[in-house]
Amino acid sequence: MNVLVIGSGGREHALAWKLRQSQSVQRVFCCPGSAGIAREAVCRSGDIKNVRQLADLAGELGADLTVVGPEVPLAAGLADELTARGLHVAGPSQAAAQLESSKIFAKEFLRRYRIPTADFVACEDYAAALPALGRWGGPVVLKADGLAAGKGVVVASEPLQARAVLDAMLSGRLVGAAGERLVLEEKLEGEEVSFQVMTDGNAVLPLAPTQDHKAVWDDDLGPNTGGMGAYSDDGILSERLTRRILDEIVAPTLDGLRAEGIVYRGVLYCGLMITADGPKVLEYNVRFGDPETQALLYRFRGDLAETLLAVASGTLGAAQASMKSDWEPGASVCIVACSEGYPGEYATGKPITGLDAAESNGAKVFHAGTAERDGQFVTAGGRVLGVTARGATLDAAVQAAYDAASRIHFAGMHYRHDIARKGLRRAHAL
Ligand code: AMP
């Protein structure tokens, strides 16, 4: 089959790389792709917000399957457009994408189906918001309703800070129109886990649990980014907790969607807080996480193209019987190398060296923001590379990933030195 991947980041590089390994795949295309992705796929230019143009491209390329990386084209209705043209797509409809594109929609959905989540109030003016600030008698979490590229959530520990953030959101100063409506919610305590499943709306294929690292500096300090690293190992969740998440969160979510006439075909990402009362939903994403996917796919032993085609065509249940979709034992780690200044302003065009040396011991470097100049890779984004390695233990995977990262150089390169530390503490406490 021919597969078209939509997107241009490290997640899409990992998807293209893994899809290419499937026996049944002839060609992998990527729109718009990147210099790094061009090593795995034929890149075609295009605007990821223009769903008609993307669907035309899928038709022109004879794509038997389109895999959508980012949320923006899903929220714009790409899956609906492809489905209307009789084309297979791994990614949910525009209606389902509201689980990510509107925090108010997601929270009301969670409440409607009694899925565990933090108590909340939705509001669009001061009159409704001000009384809610004191509702939980402590810190409050303010969330812009709309898509805000990871900048729309603030945990305010002080009332004065909460009022300032409220003001900045409602006035449109913080994240523009995305913040003109918002959710105020209770702050939850516990450990965060990302739990993703592939689903055709009925059958569910759980992916290994992961943890990501949003803050730019070690020890979770500094501003939030798109993600500075992730790791996957089986110690993150016990079997009992995994079962609870599937029963108390994933199943009622898919049941609720079906009750509303939505058959969800794609990846459902549940951002969870494991609280003393059990797992609770912090957020839904309607697509693969980035950089979780880089770590996950480096451990995935299954045939990604066959699996995603089954997701897209509603045959996952039948396919699962014959599918070998297990995981390399042990762990995997992805360290994101970013440009100095990110997530603020940063320079680009810095020559990158050491990429081959980094991969010489079995690591894989996924490109998140690179370009090619005179035959050499140069930096072209805030997040530049995702250095990914696996190992028989989490210690071994962490060591291999940092060893690989240490061989790479570009001016101003920065990465966190504590990726997977929580997992290492857990492993050593056993
Ligand atoms: P979200 O986009 O809703 O996942 O929020 C981004 C981040 O903010 C999460 O990954 C958490 O670290 C934090 N966060 C969101 N909601 C809460 C909450 N109710 N309690 C504590 N932390 C939260």
Coordinates of C-alpha atoms and ligand atoms in Angstrom, one line a residue:
M1 CA 0.0 0.0 0.0
N2 CA 0.9 3.7 -0.3
V3 CA 0.7 5.7 2.9
L4 CA 0.6 9.5 3.3
V5 CA 1.7 11.0 6.6
I6 CA 0.5 14.5 7.4
G7 CA 2.9 16.7 9.5
S8 CA 6.5 17.7 9.7
G9 CA 7.8 17.1 13.2
G10 CA 9.7 14.4 15.1
R11 CA 6.5 12.4 15.6
E12 CA 5.9 12.3 11.9
H13 CA 9.5 11.3 11.3
A14 CA 9.0 8.4 13.6
L15 CA 5.7 7.4 12.0
A16 CA 7.3 7.5 8.4
W17 CA 10.3 5.5 9.6
K18 CA 8.2 2.8 11.2
L19 CA 5.6 2.7 8.4
R20 CA 8.4 2.1 5.9
Q21 CA 9.3 -1.0 7.7
S22 CA 6.0 -2.7 7.0
Q23 CA 6.1 -5.5 4.4
S24 CA 2.9 -4.3 2.8
V25 CA 4.1 -0.7 2.3
Q26 CA 5.4 0.3 -1.2
R27 CA 5.8 4.0 -0.7
V28 CA 5.6 6.5 2.2
F29 CA 4.7 10.1 1.4
C30 CA 4.7 13.0 3.8
C31 CA 3.1 16.4 3.6
P32 CA 4.8 18.8 4.2
G33 CA 7.6 16.7 5.7
S34 CA 11.1 18.0 6.4
A35 CA 14.7 17.5 5.4
G36 CA 15.0 14.6 8.0
I37 CA 11.7 13.0 7.0
A38 CA 12.9 13.1 3.3
R39 CA 15.3 10.3 4.3
E40 CA 12.3 8.0 4.9
A41 CA 9.5 9.4 2.7
V42 CA 8.8 11.4 -0.4
C43 CA 7.9 14.9 0.9
R44 CA 5.3 17.0 -0.8
S45 CA 4.5 20.6 0.1
G46 CA 1.1 21.6 1.3
D47 CA -0.8 23.5 3.9
I48 CA -1.9 21.3 6.9
K49 CA -4.9 23.5 7.5
N50 CA -6.2 23.2 3.9
V51 CA -8.2 19.9 4.1
R52 CA -9.4 19.9 0.5
Q53 CA -5.8 20.4 -0.8
L54 CA -4.6 17.5 1.5
A55 CA -7.4 15.2 0.4
D56 CA -6.7 16.0 -3.3
L57 CA -3.1 15.1 -2.6
A58 CA -4.1 11.8 -1.0
G59 CA -6.2 11.0 -4.0
E60 CA -3.4 12.0 -6.5
L61 CA -0.8 9.9 -4.7
G62 CA -3.1 6.9 -4.5
A63 CA -2.8 6.8 -0.7
D64 CA -4.4 3.6 0.7
L65 CA -4.0 5.1 4.1
T66 CA -3.5 8.7 5.5
V67 CA -2.0 9.0 8.9
V68 CA -2.6 12.4 10.5
G69 CA 0.1 13.5 13.0
P70 CA -1.0 16.9 14.3
E71 CA -4.4 18.0 15.8
V72 CA -4.9 21.0 13.5
P73 CA -5.9 19.2 10.3
L74 CA -8.2 16.9 12.4
A75 CA -9.9 19.9 14.0
A76 CA -10.3 21.4 10.5
G77 CA -12.1 18.3 9.3
L78 CA -9.5 16.4 7.3
A79 CA -10.7 12.9 8.4
D80 CA -14.3 13.8 7.4
E81 CA -13.1 15.0 3.9
L82 CA -11.0 11.9 3.3
T83 CA -13.8 9.6 4.5
A84 CA -16.3 11.4 2.2
R85 CA -14.0 10.6 -0.7
G86 CA -13.8 6.9 0.3
L87 CA -10.2 7.2 1.5
H88 CA -8.9 5.5 4.6
V89 CA -7.7 7.7 7.4
A90 CA -6.2 7.0 10.8
G91 CA -7.5 10.0 12.7
P92 CA -10.9 11.0 14.1
S93 CA -13.6 13.2 12.7
Q94 CA -13.9 16.9 13.4
A95 CA -16.7 16.3 15.9
A96 CA -14.5 13.9 17.9
A97 CA -11.5 16.2 17.6
Q98 CA -13.3 18.7 19.8
L99 CA -12.1 16.5 22.7
E100 CA -8.8 18.3 22.1
S101 CA -9.8 21.5 20.3
S102 CA -12.2 22.6 23.0
K103 CA -11.4 22.1 26.7
I104 CA -15.0 23.0 27.6
F105 CA -16.3 20.3 25.2
A106 CA -14.0 17.8 26.7
K107 CA -14.8 18.6 30.3
E108 CA -18.6 18.6 29.6
F109 CA -18.2 15.3 27.8
L110 CA -16.3 13.9 30.8
R111 CA -19.0 15.1 33.2
R112 CA -21.8 13.7 31.0
Y113 CA -20.3 10.2 31.0
R114 CA -19.1 10.3 34.6
I115 CA -15.5 9.8 33.6
P116 CA -13.2 10.7 36.5
T117 CA -11.7 14.2 36.1
A118 CA -11.1 17.3 38.2
D119 CA -14.1 19.4 39.3
F120 CA -14.5 22.4 37.0
V121 CA -16.4 25.5 36.0
A122 CA -16.6 26.8 32.4
C123 CA -16.8 30.5 32.0
E124 CA -16.5 33.3 29.5
D125 CA -16.7 36.4 31.6
Y126 CA -15.5 37.8 35.0
A127 CA -18.9 37.5 36.6
A128 CA -18.9 33.7 36.2
A129 CA -15.1 33.3 36.7
L130 CA -14.5 35.3 39.9
P131 CA -16.6 33.3 42.3
A132 CA -15.1 30.1 40.9
L133 CA -11.6 31.1 41.8
G134 CA -12.2 30.5 45.4
R135 CA -14.3 27.3 44.9
W136 CA -11.5 24.8 45.8
G137 CA -9.9 26.9 48.6
G138 CA -6.4 26.6 47.2
P139 CA -4.6 26.5 43.8
V140 CA -6.7 26.7 40.7
V141 CA -5.9 25.6 37.1
L142 CA -6.9 28.0 34.3
K143 CA -7.3 26.5 30.8
A144 CA -8.0 28.3 27.6
D145 CA -10.8 26.6 25.8
G146 CA -9.2 26.6 22.3
L147 CA -6.0 25.2 20.8
A148 CA -3.0 27.1 22.2
A149 CA 0.0 25.0 21.3
G150 CA 0.7 23.9 24.8
K151 CA 0.5 27.5 26.2
G152 CA -3.1 27.6 27.3
V153 CA -2.8 26.0 30.8
V154 CA -1.6 27.8 33.9
V155 CA -1.6 26.3 37.4
A156 CA -2.0 29.3 39.7
S157 CA -1.0 28.8 43.3
E158 CA -1.9 32.3 44.5
P159 CA -5.2 34.2 44.2
L160 CA -3.5 37.3 42.8
Q161 CA -1.7 35.2 40.1
A162 CA -5.0 33.5 39.3
R163 CA -6.7 36.9 38.7
A164 CA -3.9 38.1 36.6
V165 CA -4.0 35.0 34.4
L166 CA -7.8 35.3 34.2
D167 CA -7.5 38.8 33.0
A168 CA -4.8 38.0 30.5
M169 CA -6.8 35.1 29.1
L170 CA -10.3 36.8 28.9
S171 CA -8.8 39.9 27.3
G172 CA -7.1 37.8 24.6
R173 CA -3.6 38.9 25.6
L174 CA -2.3 35.5 26.6
V175 CA -3.4 33.1 23.8
G176 CA -5.7 35.2 21.6
A177 CA -9.2 34.1 20.9
A178 CA -8.4 30.6 22.3
G179 CA -8.6 32.1 25.8
E180 CA -11.8 34.1 25.5
R181 CA -13.7 31.1 27.0
L182 CA -12.0 29.0 29.7
V183 CA -12.2 26.2 32.2
L184 CA -11.3 26.8 35.8
E185 CA -10.6 23.6 37.7
E186 CA -9.4 22.0 40.9
K187 CA -5.7 21.2 41.1
L188 CA -5.1 17.5 41.3
E189 CA -2.2 15.9 43.1
G190 CA -0.4 12.8 41.9
E191 CA 1.8 11.4 39.1
E192 CA 1.1 12.2 35.5
V193 CA 1.0 9.4 32.9
S194 CA 0.2 9.4 29.2
F195 CA -1.9 6.5 28.1
Q196 CA -2.6 6.1 24.4
V197 CA -4.7 3.6 22.6
M198 CA -5.3 2.9 18.9
T199 CA -8.9 2.2 18.3
D200 CA -11.4 1.7 15.5
G201 CA -14.2 3.0 17.7
N202 CA -14.8 -0.5 19.2
A203 CA -11.7 -2.6 19.5
V204 CA -8.8 -1.1 21.5
L205 CA -5.1 -1.7 21.2
P206 CA -3.4 -0.1 24.3
L207 CA 0.1 1.3 23.7
A208 CA 2.8 1.1 26.4
P209 CA 2.4 3.9 29.0
T210 CA 4.7 6.9 28.7
Q211 CA 5.7 9.9 30.7
D212 CA 6.7 13.2 29.1
H213 CA 8.6 16.2 30.3
K214 CA 7.0 19.6 29.4
A215 CA 9.2 22.1 31.2
V216 CA 12.3 23.4 29.4
W217 CA 14.8 22.9 32.3
D218 CA 15.7 20.0 34.6
D219 CA 13.5 19.3 37.6
D220 CA 10.5 20.6 35.7
L221 CA 11.6 24.2 36.0
G222 CA 11.0 27.0 33.5
P223 CA 8.3 27.5 30.9
N224 CA 6.4 24.7 29.2
T225 CA 7.4 23.5 25.8
G226 CA 6.0 21.1 23.2
G227 CA 7.9 18.4 25.1
M228 CA 11.5 18.0 26.0
G229 CA 11.6 14.2 26.2
A230 CA 9.6 11.0 27.0
Y231 CA 10.2 7.5 28.0
S232 CA 8.3 4.2 28.0
D233 CA 8.7 1.3 30.3
D234 CA 6.3 -1.2 31.8
G235 CA 7.0 -0.1 35.3
I236 CA 5.1 3.2 34.8
L237 CA 1.7 1.4 35.5
S238 CA 0.8 -1.8 37.3
E239 CA -1.5 -4.2 35.5
R240 CA -4.2 -3.3 38.0
L241 CA -4.0 0.4 37.2
T242 CA -3.9 -0.3 33.4
R243 CA -7.1 -2.3 33.8
R244 CA -8.7 0.5 35.7
I245 CA -7.7 3.0 33.1
L246 CA -9.2 0.8 30.3
D247 CA -12.4 0.2 32.3
E248 CA -13.0 3.6 33.9
I249 CA -11.6 5.9 31.3
V250 CA -11.0 4.4 27.8
A251 CA -14.2 2.3 27.5
P252 CA -16.6 5.0 28.8
T253 CA -15.0 7.5 26.5
L254 CA -15.6 5.3 23.4
D255 CA -19.1 4.4 24.6
G256 CA -19.9 8.1 25.1
L257 CA -18.6 9.0 21.7
R258 CA -20.7 6.2 20.1
A259 CA -23.8 7.3 22.0
E260 CA -23.2 10.7 20.3
G261 CA -23.0 9.1 16.9
I262 CA -19.2 9.2 16.7
V263 CA -17.1 6.2 15.7
Y264 CA -13.6 7.1 16.8
R265 CA -10.9 5.8 14.4
G266 CA -7.4 6.8 15.3
V267 CA -5.3 7.3 18.4
L268 CA -6.9 8.5 21.6
Y269 CA -4.3 10.0 24.0
C270 CA -5.4 10.3 27.6
G271 CA -3.3 12.6 29.8
L272 CA -3.9 11.3 33.3
M273 CA -3.2 12.2 36.9
I274 CA -2.9 9.1 39.0
T275 CA -4.4 10.5 42.2
A276 CA -5.0 8.8 45.6
D277 CA -8.6 8.2 44.3
G278 CA -7.4 6.6 41.1
P279 CA -6.7 7.8 37.6
K280 CA -8.4 11.0 36.5
V281 CA -8.3 12.6 33.0
L282 CA -6.4 15.9 32.7
E283 CA -6.8 16.2 29.0
Y284 CA -7.6 14.3 25.8
N285 CA -5.5 14.5 22.7
V286 CA -6.9 13.1 19.5
R287 CA -3.6 12.0 18.0
F288 CA -0.2 10.5 18.8
G289 CA 1.8 12.4 21.4
D290 CA 5.1 14.1 20.5
P291 CA 7.7 13.1 21.6
E292 CA 6.0 10.1 23.2
T293 CA 5.6 8.5 19.8
Q294 CA 9.3 8.6 19.1
A295 CA 10.0 6.6 22.3
L296 CA 7.0 4.3 21.7
L297 CA 7.6 3.4 18.1
Y298 CA 11.2 2.5 18.9
R299 CA 9.8 -0.2 21.1
F300 CA 6.8 -1.3 18.9
R301 CA 7.4 -4.7 17.3
G302 CA 4.1 -4.8 15.4
D303 CA 3.3 -3.8 11.8
L304 CA 2.3 -0.2 12.1
A305 CA 0.8 0.1 8.6
E306 CA -1.4 -3.0 9.0
T307 CA -2.4 -1.9 12.4
L308 CA -3.4 1.7 11.4
L309 CA -5.1 0.4 8.2
A310 CA -7.2 -1.9 10.5
V311 CA -7.9 1.2 12.7
A312 CA -9.0 3.2 9.7
S313 CA -11.2 0.6 8.2
G314 CA -12.9 -0.6 11.3
T315 CA -11.4 -4.1 11.4
L316 CA -9.1 -3.8 14.4
G317 CA -11.0 -6.4 16.4
A318 CA -10.7 -9.0 13.6
A319 CA -7.1 -8.0 12.9
Q320 CA -6.0 -8.3 16.5
A321 CA -6.5 -12.1 16.5
S322 CA -3.7 -12.5 14.0
M323 CA -1.7 -9.4 14.8
K324 CA 1.7 -9.5 16.5
S325 CA 1.7 -6.2 18.1
D326 CA 3.9 -6.5 21.2
W327 CA 6.7 -4.5 22.5
E328 CA 10.5 -4.9 22.9
P329 CA 11.0 -5.8 26.5
G330 CA 12.7 -3.2 28.6
A331 CA 12.4 0.5 28.0
S332 CA 12.9 3.3 25.5
V333 CA 13.8 7.0 25.9
C334 CA 13.6 10.0 23.6
I335 CA 15.6 13.2 24.5
V336 CA 14.7 16.3 22.7
A337 CA 17.6 18.6 21.7
C338 CA 16.3 22.1 21.2
S339 CA 17.6 25.5 20.1
E340 CA 18.9 28.0 22.7
G341 CA 16.1 30.3 23.7
Y342 CA 13.2 27.9 23.0
P343 CA 10.3 28.0 23.8
G344 CA 10.9 31.8 23.3
E345 CA 12.8 33.2 20.4
Y346 CA 15.7 31.3 18.9
A347 CA 18.1 31.4 16.0
T348 CA 18.1 28.8 13.1
G349 CA 20.5 27.7 10.5
K350 CA 23.1 26.3 12.9
P351 CA 25.1 23.4 11.3
I352 CA 24.5 20.0 13.1
T353 CA 27.4 17.5 13.4
G354 CA 27.6 14.0 14.9
L355 CA 24.3 12.6 13.6
D356 CA 26.0 9.4 12.2
A357 CA 28.1 8.9 15.3
A358 CA 25.0 9.2 17.4
E359 CA 23.3 6.4 15.6
S360 CA 26.4 4.1 15.5
N361 CA 25.4 2.4 18.8
G362 CA 21.8 1.6 17.9
A363 CA 20.2 4.9 18.7
K364 CA 17.9 6.6 16.3
V365 CA 17.8 10.4 15.7
F366 CA 14.3 11.7 14.7
H367 CA 14.3 15.1 13.1
A368 CA 11.9 17.6 14.6
G369 CA 13.2 20.8 13.1
T370 CA 16.0 20.6 10.6
A371 CA 16.7 21.7 7.1
E372 CA 19.4 20.8 4.6
R373 CA 22.0 23.3 3.4
D374 CA 24.9 22.4 1.1
G375 CA 24.5 18.7 1.9
Q376 CA 24.5 19.3 5.7
F377 CA 21.7 19.4 8.2
V378 CA 21.1 22.7 10.0
T379 CA 18.7 23.7 12.7
A380 CA 15.3 24.9 11.5
G381 CA 13.1 24.9 14.6
G382 CA 12.8 25.2 18.4
R383 CA 12.8 21.5 18.9
V384 CA 15.5 20.2 16.6
L385 CA 16.1 16.5 17.2
G386 CA 14.7 13.6 19.2
V387 CA 17.5 11.3 20.2
T388 CA 15.9 7.9 20.9
A389 CA 17.3 4.7 22.3
R390 CA 16.1 1.5 23.9
G391 CA 17.6 -0.9 26.4
A392 CA 16.9 -4.1 28.3
T393 CA 16.4 -1.9 31.4
L394 CA 15.4 1.8 31.8
D395 CA 18.9 2.5 33.1
A396 CA 20.4 1.1 29.9
A397 CA 18.0 3.0 27.6
V398 CA 18.7 6.3 29.4
Q399 CA 22.5 5.7 29.2
A400 CA 22.3 4.9 25.5
A401 CA 20.2 7.9 24.7
Y402 CA 22.5 10.3 26.6
D403 CA 25.5 8.7 25.1
A404 CA 24.1 9.3 21.6
A405 CA 23.0 12.9 22.4
S406 CA 26.5 13.7 23.7
R407 CA 27.9 12.9 20.2
I408 CA 25.7 15.6 18.5
H409 CA 26.6 19.2 18.4
F410 CA 25.1 22.5 17.2
A411 CA 25.6 26.0 18.5
G412 CA 23.2 26.6 21.4
M413 CA 22.1 23.0 21.7
H414 CA 20.2 22.4 24.9
Y415 CA 18.6 19.2 26.3
R416 CA 17.4 18.2 29.7
H417 CA 19.6 15.8 31.7
D418 CA 16.8 14.3 33.8
I419 CA 14.6 12.6 31.3
A420 CA 13.1 9.4 32.8
R421 CA 14.4 10.3 36.3
K422 CA 11.0 9.4 37.9
G423 CA 11.1 6.0 36.2
L424 CA 14.7 5.4 37.4
R425 CA 13.7 6.3 41.0
R426 CA 10.8 3.9 40.7
A427 CA 13.0 1.1 39.3
H428 CA 15.7 1.6 41.9
A429 CA 13.1 1.6 44.8
L430 CA 11.9 -1.9 43.8
Ligands
AMP1 P1 -3.6 19.9 29.9 O1 -3.2 20.6 28.5 O2 -5.0 20.1 30.3 O3 -3.1 18.5 30.0 O4 -2.6 20.6 30.9 C1 -1.2 20.8 30.8 C2 -0.5 20.4 32.0 O5 -1.0 21.2 33.1 C3 -0.8 19.0 32.5 O6 0.1 18.1 31.8 C4 -0.5 19.1 34.0 O7 0.9 19.1 34.3 C5 -1.1 20.4 34.3 N1 -2.5 20.3 34.7 C6 -3.6 20.4 34.0 N2 -4.7 20.2 34.7 C7 -4.3 20.0 36.0 C8 -5.0 19.8 37.2 N3 -6.3 19.7 37.3 N4 -4.3 19.6 38.3 C9 -2.9 19.6 38.3 N5 -2.2 19.9 37.1 C10 -2.9 20.1 36.0

